PDB file of C-alpha atoms in Angstrom:
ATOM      1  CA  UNK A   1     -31.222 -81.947   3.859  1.00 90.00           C
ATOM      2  CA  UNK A   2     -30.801 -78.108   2.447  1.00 93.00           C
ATOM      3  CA  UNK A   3     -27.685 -77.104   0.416  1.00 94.00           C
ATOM      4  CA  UNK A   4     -25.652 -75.445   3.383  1.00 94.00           C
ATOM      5  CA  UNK A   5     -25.426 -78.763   4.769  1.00 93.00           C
ATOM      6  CA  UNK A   6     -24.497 -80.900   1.829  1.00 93.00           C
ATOM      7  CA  UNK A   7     -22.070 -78.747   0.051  1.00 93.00           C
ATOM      8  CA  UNK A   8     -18.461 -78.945  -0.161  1.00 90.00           C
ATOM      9  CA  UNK A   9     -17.152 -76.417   2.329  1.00 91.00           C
ATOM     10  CA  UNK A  10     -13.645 -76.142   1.237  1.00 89.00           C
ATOM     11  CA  UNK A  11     -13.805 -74.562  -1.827  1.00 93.00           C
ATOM     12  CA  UNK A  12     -10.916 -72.983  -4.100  1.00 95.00           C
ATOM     13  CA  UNK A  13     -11.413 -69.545  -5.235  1.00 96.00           C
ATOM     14  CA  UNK A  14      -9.503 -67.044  -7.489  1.00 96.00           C
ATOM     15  CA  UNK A  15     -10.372 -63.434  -8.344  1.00 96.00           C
ATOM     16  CA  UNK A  16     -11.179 -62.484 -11.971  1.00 96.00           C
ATOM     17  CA  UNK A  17      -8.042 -61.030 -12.931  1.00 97.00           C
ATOM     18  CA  UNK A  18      -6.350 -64.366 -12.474  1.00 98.00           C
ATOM     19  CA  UNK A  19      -4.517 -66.153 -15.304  1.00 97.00           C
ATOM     20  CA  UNK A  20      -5.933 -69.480 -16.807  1.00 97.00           C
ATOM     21  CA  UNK A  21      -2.615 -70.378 -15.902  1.00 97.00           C
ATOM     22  CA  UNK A  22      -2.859 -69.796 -12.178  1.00 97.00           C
ATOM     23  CA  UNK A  23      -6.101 -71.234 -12.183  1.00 97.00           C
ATOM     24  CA  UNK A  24      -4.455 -74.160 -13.487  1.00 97.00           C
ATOM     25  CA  UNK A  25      -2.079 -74.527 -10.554  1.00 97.00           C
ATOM     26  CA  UNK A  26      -4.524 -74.004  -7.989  1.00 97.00           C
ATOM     27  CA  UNK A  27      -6.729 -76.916  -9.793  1.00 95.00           C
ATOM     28  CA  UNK A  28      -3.538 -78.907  -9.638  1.00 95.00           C
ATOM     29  CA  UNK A  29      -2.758 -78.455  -5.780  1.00 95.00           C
ATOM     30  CA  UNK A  30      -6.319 -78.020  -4.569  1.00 93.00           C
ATOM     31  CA  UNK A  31      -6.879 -81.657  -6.423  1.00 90.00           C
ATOM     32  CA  UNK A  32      -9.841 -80.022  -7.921  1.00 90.00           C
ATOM     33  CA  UNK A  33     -11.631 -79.884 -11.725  1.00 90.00           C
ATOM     34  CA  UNK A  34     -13.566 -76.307 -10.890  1.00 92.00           C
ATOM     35  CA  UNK A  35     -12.654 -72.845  -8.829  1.00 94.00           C
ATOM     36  CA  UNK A  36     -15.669 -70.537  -8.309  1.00 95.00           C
ATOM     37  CA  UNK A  37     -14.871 -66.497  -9.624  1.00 96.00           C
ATOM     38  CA  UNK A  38     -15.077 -63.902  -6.442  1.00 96.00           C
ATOM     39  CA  UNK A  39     -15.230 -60.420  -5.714  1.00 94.00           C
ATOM     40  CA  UNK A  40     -13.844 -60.092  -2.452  1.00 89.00           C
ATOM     41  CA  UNK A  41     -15.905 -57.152  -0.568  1.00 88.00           C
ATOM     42  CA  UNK A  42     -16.400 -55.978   2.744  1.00 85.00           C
ATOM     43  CA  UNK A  43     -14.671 -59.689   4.219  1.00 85.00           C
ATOM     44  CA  UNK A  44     -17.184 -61.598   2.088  1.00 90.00           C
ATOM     45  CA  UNK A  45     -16.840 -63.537  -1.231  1.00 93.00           C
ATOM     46  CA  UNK A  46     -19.164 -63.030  -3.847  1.00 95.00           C
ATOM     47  CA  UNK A  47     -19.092 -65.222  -6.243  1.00 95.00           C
ATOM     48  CA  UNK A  48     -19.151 -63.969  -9.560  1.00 95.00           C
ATOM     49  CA  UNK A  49     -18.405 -67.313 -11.564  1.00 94.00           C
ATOM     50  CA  UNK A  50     -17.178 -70.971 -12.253  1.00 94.00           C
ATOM     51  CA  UNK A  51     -14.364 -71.992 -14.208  1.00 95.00           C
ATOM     52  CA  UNK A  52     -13.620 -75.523 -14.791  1.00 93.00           C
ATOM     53  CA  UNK A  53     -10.728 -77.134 -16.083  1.00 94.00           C
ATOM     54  CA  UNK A  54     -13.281 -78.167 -19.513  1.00 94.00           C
ATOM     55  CA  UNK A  55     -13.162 -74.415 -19.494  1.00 95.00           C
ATOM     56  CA  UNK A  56      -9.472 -73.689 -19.904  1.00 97.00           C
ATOM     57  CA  UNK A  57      -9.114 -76.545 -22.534  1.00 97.00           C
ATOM     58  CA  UNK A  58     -12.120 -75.108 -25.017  1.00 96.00           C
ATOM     59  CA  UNK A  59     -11.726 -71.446 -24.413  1.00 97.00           C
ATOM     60  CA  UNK A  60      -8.038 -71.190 -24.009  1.00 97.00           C
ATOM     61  CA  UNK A  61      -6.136 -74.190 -25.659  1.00 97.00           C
ATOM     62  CA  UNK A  62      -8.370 -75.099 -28.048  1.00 97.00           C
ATOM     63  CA  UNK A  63      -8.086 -71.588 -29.646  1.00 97.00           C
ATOM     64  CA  UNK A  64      -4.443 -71.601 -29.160  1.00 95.00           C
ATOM     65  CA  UNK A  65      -3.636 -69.124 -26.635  1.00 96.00           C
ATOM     66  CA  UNK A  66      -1.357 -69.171 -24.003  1.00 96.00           C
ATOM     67  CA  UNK A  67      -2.992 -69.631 -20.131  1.00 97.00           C
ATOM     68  CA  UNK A  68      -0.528 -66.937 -19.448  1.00 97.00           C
ATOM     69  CA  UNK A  69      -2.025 -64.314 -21.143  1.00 96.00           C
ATOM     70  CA  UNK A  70      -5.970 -65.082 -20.573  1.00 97.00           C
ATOM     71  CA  UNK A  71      -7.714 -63.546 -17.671  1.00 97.00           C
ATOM     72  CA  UNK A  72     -10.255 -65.666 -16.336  1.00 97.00           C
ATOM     73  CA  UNK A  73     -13.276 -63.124 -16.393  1.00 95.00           C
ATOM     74  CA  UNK A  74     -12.572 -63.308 -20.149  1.00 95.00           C
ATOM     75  CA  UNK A  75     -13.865 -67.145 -20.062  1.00 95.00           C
ATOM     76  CA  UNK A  76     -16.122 -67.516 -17.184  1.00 92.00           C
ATOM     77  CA  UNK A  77     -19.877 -68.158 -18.025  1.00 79.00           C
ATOM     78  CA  UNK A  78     -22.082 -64.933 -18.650  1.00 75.00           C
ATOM     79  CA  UNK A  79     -24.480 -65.948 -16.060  1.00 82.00           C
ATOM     80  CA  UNK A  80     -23.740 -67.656 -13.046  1.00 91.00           C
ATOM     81  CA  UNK A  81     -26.593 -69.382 -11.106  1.00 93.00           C
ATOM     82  CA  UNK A  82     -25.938 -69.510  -7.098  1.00 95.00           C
ATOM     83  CA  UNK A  83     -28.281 -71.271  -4.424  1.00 96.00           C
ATOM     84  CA  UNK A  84     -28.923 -70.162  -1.071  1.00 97.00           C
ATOM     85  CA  UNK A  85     -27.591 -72.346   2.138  1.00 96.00           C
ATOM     86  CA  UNK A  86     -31.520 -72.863   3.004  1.00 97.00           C
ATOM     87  CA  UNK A  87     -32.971 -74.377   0.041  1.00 96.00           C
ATOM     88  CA  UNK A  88     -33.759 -78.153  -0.039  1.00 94.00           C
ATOM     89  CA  UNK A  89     -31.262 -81.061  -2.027  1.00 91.00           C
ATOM     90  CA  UNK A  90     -34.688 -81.269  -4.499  1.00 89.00           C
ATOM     91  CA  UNK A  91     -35.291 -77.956  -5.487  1.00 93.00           C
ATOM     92  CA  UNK A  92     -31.457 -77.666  -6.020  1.00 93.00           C
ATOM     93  CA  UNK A  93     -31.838 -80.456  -8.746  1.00 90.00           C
ATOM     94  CA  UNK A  94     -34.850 -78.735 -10.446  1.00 91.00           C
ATOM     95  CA  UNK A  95     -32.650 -75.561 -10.690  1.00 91.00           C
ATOM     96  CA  UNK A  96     -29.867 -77.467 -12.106  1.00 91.00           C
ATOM     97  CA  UNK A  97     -31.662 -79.303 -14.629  1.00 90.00           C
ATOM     98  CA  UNK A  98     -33.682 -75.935 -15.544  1.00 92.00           C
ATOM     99  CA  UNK A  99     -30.162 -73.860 -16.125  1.00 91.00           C
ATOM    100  CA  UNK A 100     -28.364 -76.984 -17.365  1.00 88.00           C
ATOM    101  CA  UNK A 101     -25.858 -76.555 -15.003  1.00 89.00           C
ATOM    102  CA  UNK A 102     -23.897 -79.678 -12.684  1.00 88.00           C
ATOM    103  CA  UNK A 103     -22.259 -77.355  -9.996  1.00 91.00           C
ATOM    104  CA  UNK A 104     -23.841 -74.144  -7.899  1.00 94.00           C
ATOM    105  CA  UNK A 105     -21.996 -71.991  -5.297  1.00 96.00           C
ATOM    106  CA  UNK A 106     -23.607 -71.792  -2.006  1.00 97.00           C
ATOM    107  CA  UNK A 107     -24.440 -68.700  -1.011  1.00 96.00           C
ATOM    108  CA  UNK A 108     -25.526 -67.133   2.393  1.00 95.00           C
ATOM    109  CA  UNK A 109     -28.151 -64.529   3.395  1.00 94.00           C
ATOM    110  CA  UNK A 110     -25.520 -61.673   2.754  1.00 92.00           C
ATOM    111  CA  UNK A 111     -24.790 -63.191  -0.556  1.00 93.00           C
ATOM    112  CA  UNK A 112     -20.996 -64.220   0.559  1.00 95.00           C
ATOM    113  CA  UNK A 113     -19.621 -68.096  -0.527  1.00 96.00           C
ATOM    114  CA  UNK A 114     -19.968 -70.548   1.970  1.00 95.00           C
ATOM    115  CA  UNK A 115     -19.541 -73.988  -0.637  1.00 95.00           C
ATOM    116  CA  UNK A 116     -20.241 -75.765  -3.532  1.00 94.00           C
ATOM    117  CA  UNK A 117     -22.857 -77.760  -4.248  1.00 94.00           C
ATOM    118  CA  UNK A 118     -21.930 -80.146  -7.565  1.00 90.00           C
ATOM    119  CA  UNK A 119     -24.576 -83.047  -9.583  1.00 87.00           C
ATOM    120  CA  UNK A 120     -22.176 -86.069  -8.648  1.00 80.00           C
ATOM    121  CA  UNK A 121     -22.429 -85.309  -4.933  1.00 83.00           C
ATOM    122  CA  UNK A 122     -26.217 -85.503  -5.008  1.00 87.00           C
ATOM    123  CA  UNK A 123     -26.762 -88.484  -6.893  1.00 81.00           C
ATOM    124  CA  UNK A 124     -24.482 -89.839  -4.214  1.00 80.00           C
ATOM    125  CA  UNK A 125     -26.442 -88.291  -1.405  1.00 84.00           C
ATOM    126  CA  UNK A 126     -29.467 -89.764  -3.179  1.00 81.00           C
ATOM    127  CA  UNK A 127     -28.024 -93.081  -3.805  1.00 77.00           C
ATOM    128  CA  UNK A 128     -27.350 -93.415   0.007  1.00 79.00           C
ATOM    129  CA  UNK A 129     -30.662 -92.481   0.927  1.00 81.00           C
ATOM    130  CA  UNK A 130     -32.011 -95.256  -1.556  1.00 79.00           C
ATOM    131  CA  UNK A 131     -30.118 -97.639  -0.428  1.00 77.00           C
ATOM    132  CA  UNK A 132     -31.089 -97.088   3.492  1.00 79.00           C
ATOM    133  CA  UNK A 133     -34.963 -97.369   2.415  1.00 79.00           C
ATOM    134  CA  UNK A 134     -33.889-100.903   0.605  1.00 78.00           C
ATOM    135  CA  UNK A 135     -32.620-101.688   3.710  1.00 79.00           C
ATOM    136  CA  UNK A 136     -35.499-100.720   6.187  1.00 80.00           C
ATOM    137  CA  UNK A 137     -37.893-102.128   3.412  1.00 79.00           C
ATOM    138  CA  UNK A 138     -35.838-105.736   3.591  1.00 79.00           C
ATOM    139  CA  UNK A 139     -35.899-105.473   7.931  1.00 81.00           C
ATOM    140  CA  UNK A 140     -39.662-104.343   7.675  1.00 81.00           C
ATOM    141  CA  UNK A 141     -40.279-107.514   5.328  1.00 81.00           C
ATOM    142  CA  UNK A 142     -38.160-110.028   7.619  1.00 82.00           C
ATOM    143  CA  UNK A 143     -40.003-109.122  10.554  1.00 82.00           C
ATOM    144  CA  UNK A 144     -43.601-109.323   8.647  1.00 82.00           C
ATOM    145  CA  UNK A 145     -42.589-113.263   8.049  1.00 82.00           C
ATOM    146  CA  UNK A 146     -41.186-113.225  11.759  1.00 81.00           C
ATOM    147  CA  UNK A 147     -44.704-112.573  13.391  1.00 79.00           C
ATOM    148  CA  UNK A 148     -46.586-114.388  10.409  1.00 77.00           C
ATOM    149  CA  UNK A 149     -44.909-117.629  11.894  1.00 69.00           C
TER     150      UNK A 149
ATOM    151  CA  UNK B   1     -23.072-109.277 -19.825  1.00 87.00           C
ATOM    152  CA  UNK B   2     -19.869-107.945 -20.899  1.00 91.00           C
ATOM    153  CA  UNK B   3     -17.533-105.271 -21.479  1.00 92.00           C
ATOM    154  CA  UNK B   4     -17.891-105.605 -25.169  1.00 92.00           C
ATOM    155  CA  UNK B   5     -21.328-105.473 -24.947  1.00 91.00           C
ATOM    156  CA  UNK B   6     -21.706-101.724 -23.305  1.00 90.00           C
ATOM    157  CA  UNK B   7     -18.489-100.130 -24.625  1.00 92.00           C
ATOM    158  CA  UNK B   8     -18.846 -97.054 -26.741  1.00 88.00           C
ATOM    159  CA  UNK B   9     -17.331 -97.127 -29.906  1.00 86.00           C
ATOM    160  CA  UNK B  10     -15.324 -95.522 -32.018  1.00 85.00           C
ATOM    161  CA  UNK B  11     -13.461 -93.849 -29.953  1.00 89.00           C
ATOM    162  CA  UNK B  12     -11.836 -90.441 -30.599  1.00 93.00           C
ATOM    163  CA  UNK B  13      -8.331 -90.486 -31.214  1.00 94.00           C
ATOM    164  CA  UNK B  14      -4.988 -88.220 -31.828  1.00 96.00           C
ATOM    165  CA  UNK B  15      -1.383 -89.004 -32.541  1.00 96.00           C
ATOM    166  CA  UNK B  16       1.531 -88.583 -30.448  1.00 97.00           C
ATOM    167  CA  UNK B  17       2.925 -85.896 -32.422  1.00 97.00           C
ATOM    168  CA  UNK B  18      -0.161 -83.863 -32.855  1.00 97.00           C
ATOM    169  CA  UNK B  19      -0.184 -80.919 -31.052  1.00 98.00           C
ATOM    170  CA  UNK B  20      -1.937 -80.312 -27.624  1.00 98.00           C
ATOM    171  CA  UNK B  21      -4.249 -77.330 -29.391  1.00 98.00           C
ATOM    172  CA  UNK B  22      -5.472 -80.259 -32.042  1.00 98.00           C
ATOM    173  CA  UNK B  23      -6.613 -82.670 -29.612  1.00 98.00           C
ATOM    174  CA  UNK B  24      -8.208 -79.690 -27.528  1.00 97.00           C
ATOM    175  CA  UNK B  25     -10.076 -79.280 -30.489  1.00 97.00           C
ATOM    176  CA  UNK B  26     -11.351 -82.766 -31.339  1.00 97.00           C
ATOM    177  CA  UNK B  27     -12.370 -82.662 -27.444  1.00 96.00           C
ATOM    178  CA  UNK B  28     -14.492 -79.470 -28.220  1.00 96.00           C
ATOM    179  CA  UNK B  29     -15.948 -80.566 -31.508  1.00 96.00           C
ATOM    180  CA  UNK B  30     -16.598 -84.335 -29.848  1.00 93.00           C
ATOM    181  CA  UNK B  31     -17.850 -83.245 -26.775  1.00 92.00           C
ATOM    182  CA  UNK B  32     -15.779 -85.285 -24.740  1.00 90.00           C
ATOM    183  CA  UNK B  33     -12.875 -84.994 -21.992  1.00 90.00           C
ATOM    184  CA  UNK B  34     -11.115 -88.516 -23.124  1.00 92.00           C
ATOM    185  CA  UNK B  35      -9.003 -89.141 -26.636  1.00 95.00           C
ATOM    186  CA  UNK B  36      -7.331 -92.281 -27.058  1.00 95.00           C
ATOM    187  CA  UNK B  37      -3.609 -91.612 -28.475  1.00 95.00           C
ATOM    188  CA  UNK B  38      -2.630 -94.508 -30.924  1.00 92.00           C
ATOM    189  CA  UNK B  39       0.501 -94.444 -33.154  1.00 89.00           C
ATOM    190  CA  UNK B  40       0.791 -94.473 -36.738  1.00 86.00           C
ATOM    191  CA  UNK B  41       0.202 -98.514 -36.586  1.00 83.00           C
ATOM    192  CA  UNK B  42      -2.842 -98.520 -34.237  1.00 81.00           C
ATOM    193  CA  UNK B  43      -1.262 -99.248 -31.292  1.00 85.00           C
ATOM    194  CA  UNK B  44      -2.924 -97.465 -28.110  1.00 90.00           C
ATOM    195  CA  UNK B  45      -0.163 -95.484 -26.178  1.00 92.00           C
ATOM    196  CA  UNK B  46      -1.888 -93.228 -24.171  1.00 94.00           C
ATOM    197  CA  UNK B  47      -5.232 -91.025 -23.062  1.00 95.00           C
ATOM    198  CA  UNK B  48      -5.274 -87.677 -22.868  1.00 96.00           C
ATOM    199  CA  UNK B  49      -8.267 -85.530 -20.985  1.00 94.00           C
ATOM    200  CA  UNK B  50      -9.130 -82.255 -19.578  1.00 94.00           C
ATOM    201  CA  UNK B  51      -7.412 -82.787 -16.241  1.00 94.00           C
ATOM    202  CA  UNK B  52      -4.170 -83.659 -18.346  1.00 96.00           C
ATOM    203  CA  UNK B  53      -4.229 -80.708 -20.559  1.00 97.00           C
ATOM    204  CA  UNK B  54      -5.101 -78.841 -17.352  1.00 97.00           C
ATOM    205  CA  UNK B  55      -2.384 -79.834 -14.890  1.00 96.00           C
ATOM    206  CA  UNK B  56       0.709 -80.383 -17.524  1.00 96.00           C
ATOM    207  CA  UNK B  57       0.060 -77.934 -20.141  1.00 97.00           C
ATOM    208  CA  UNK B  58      -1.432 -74.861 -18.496  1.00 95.00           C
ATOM    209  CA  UNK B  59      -0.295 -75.354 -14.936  1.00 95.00           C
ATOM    210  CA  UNK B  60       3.406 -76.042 -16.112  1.00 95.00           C
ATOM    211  CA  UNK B  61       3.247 -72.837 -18.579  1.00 92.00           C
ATOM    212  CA  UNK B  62       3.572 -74.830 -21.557  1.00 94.00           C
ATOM    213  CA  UNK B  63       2.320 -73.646 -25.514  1.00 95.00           C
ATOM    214  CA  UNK B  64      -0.413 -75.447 -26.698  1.00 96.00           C
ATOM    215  CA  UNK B  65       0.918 -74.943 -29.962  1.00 96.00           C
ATOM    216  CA  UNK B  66       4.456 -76.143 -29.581  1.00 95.00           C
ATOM    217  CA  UNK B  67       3.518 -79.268 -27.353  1.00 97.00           C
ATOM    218  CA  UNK B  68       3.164 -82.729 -28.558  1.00 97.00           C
ATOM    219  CA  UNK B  69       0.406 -84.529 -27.217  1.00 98.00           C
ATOM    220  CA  UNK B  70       2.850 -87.236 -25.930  1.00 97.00           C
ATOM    221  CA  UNK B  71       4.617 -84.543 -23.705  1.00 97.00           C
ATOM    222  CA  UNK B  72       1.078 -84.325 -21.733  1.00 97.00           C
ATOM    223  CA  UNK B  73      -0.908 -86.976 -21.979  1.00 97.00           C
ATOM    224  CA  UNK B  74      -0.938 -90.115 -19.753  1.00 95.00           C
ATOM    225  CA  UNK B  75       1.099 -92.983 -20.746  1.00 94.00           C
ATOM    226  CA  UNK B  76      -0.032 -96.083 -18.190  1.00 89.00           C
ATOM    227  CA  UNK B  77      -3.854 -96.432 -19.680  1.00 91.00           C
ATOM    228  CA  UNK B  78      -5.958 -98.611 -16.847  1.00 91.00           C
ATOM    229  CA  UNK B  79      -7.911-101.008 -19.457  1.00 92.00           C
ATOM    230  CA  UNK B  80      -9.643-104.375 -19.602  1.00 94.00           C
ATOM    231  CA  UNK B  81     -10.478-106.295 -22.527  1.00 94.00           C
ATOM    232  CA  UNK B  82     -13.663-107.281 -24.779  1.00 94.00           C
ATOM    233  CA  UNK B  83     -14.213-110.143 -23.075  1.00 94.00           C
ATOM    234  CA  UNK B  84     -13.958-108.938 -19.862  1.00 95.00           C
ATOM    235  CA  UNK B  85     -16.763-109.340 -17.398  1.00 93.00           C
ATOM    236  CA  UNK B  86     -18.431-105.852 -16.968  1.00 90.00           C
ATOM    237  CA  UNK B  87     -17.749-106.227 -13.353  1.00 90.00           C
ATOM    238  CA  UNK B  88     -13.701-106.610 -14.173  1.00 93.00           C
ATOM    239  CA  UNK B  89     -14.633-102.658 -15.802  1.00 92.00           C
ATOM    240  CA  UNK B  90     -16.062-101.526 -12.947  1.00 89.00           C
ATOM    241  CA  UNK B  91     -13.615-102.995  -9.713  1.00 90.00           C
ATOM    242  CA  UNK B  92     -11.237-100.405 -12.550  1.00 92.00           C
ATOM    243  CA  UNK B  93     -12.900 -97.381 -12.193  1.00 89.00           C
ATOM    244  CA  UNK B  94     -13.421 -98.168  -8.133  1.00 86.00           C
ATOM    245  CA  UNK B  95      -9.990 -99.047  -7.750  1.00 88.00           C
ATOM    246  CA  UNK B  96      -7.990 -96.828  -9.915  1.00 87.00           C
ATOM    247  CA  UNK B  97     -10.866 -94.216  -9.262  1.00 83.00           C
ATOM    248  CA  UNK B  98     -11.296 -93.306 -13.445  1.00 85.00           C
ATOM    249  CA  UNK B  99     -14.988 -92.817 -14.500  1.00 84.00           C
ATOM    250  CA  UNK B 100     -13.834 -93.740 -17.952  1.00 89.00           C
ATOM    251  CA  UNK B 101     -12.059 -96.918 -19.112  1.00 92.00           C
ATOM    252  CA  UNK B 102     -10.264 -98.106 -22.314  1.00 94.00           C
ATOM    253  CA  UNK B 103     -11.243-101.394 -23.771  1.00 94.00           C
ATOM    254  CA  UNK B 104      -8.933-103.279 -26.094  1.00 91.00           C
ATOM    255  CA  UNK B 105      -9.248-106.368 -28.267  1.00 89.00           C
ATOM    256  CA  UNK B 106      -7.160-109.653 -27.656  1.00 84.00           C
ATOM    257  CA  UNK B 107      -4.258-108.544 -30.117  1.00 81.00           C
ATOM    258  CA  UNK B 108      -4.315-105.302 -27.429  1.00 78.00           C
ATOM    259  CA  UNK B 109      -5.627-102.517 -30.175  1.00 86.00           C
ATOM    260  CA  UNK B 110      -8.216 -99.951 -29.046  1.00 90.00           C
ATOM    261  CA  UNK B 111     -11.973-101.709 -29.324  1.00 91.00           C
ATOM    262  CA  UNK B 112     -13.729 -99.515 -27.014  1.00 93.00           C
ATOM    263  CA  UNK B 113     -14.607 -97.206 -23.791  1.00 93.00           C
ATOM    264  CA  UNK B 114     -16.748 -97.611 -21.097  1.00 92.00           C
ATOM    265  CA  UNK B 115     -17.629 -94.825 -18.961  1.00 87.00           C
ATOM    266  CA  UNK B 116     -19.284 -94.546 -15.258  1.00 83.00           C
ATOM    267  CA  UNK B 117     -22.761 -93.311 -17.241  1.00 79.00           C
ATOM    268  CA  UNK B 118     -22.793 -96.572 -19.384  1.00 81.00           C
ATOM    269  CA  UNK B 119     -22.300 -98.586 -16.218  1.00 79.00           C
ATOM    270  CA  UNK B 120     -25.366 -96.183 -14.533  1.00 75.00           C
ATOM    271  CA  UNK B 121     -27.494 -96.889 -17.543  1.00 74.00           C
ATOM    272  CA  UNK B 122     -27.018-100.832 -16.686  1.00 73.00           C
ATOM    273  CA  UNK B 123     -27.129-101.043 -12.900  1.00 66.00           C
ATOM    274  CA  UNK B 124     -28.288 -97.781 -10.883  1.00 63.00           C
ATOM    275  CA  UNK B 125     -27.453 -99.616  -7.745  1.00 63.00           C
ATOM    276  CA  UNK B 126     -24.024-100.551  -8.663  1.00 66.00           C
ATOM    277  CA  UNK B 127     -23.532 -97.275 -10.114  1.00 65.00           C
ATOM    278  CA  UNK B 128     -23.702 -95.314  -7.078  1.00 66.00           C
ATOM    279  CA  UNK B 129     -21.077 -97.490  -5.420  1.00 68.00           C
ATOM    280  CA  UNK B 130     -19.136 -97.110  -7.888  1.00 69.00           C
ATOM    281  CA  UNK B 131     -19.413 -93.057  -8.131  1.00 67.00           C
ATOM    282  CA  UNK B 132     -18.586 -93.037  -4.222  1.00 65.00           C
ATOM    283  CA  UNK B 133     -15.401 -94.746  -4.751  1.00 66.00           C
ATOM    284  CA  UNK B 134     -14.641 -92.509  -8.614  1.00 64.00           C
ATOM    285  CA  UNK B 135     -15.580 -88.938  -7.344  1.00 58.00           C
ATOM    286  CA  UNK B 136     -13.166 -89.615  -3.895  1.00 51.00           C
ATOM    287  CA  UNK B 137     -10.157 -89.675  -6.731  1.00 44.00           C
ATOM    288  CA  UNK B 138     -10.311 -85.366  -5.942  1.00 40.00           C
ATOM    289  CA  UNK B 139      -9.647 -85.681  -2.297  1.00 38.00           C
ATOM    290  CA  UNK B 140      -7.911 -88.669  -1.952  1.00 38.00           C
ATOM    291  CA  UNK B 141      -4.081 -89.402  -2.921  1.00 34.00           C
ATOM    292  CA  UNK B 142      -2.431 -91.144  -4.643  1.00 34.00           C
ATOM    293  CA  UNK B 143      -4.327 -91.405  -7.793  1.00 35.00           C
ATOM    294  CA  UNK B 144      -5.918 -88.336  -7.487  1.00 35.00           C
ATOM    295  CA  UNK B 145      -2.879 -86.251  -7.260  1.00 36.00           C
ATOM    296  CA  UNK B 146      -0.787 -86.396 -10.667  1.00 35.00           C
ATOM    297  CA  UNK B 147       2.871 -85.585 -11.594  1.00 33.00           C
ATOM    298  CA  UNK B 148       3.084 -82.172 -11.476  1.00 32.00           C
ATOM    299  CA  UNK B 149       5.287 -82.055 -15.170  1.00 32.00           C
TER     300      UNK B 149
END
């Protein structure tokens, strides 16, 4: 299982002139806590950073400005960390755990957004996977006694 | 075991009356995305988190220094009690799909919180059940999609 297949394709954007305030809406319709930053070039979208809704509470409401009046390329991180569409679920996880981060754009050859890839939807990939080697170990151990008889 | 045995306490809290900017704050200085709000007597009347701040405050266009915390936050707080089976904690956060619930004593007053982590700390198996059912809350209605005030 690699990234491209795992992520979540349908993924809200904005541009980094956007308002913390727009951002807020589309977080409100999209039924989403995070929008990934782009720069739209050449009919690709390069992402160019994550804002969450965390974000908009400490860096705009928390210092008491209006959402109104804050551009979100003034509170995006400084660095964003992407992952290409090829790499595997595990060396995601290292990645995340070595930048400290819970959610990565997906990115294709040409650099353009295809998804995102967040912590709580591998753990769940993970826990699935556990949970069907439970399972073959329990059929593997029923069928050992079976044949034992 | 029970609920009073894993809940986190104390638990953050902020008045009604305080401003949305002041419990932003708390959140940032706390590191956490959940206050309890409790009147001048105690009594829980609400939570407040990110996504609340997020989807009524900025979304709506509001002033985080002119609104009261009880103009945003949410008033129907999904809760068990002490003595509550842990399992009673966690059929909440599957069925009302919250990774964070309020625990309160048997004269109903705020006691604790319990929060999908705890439960993941306890029982890894159950834990990933019960993240499949919490993180659907984003694309599933109705309880992921919140009045839009």
């Amino acid at each position: 299982m690699n990234a491209g297949e795992l992520c979540i394709r349908e993924v809200v954007t904005a541009l980094p002139e956007d308002t913390a305030e727009s951002a807020a809406c589309q977080m409100r319709e999209g039924h989403v806590g995070d929008l990934v930053v782009v720069n739209a070039r050449d009919g690709r979208n390069l992402p160019v950073g994550i804002v969450t809704d965390r974000d908009l509470v400490l860096k705009v409401i928390a210092v008491g400005r209006q959402p109104a009046e804050v551009r979100l390329e003034q509170i995006m991180g400084q660095v964003l960390v992407t992952v290409d569409e090829h790499t595997e679920i595990s060396a995601v996880l290292d990645g995340m755990k070595e930048n400290g981060v819970r959610r990565m754009p997906v990115i294709n050859a040409e650099g353009g957004l295809i998804g995102i890839l967040t912590y709580d939807d591998m753990v769940e990939w993970f826990a699935e996977e556990l949970a069907a080697m439970v399972t073959l170990v329990h059929k593997e151990q029923r069928l050992e006694r079976t044949l034992d008889r | 075991m029970l609920c009073k045995d894993l809940m986190n306490r104390p638990v953050e809290t902020v008045q009604p009356h305080e401003t949305v900017q002041a419990a932003a704050q708390r959140m940032r200085d706390a590191n956490i995305g959940l206050l309890a709000v409790c009147d001048a007597r105690g009594r829980l009347v609400g939570v407040i988190t990110d996504r609340d701040i997020t989807v009524r405050l900025c979304a709506a266009g509001g002033s985080p220094v002119d609104t009261a915390v009880e103009d945003v936050m949410t008033p129907d707080v999904v809760r068990c009690a002490t003595s509550d089976d842990l399992h009673v904690a966690e059929d909440l956060m599957m069925r009302e799909r919250k990774s964070r619930i309020v625990v309160t004593d048997d004269q109903d007053r705020l006691a604790g919180i319990i929060s999908l982590s705890d439960v993941a700390t306890q029982a890894p198996q159950e834990a990933a059940r019960v993240l499949r059912q919490v993180a659907a809350r984003e694309l599933l209605g109705p309880h992921g999609t919140r009045p839009a005030t």
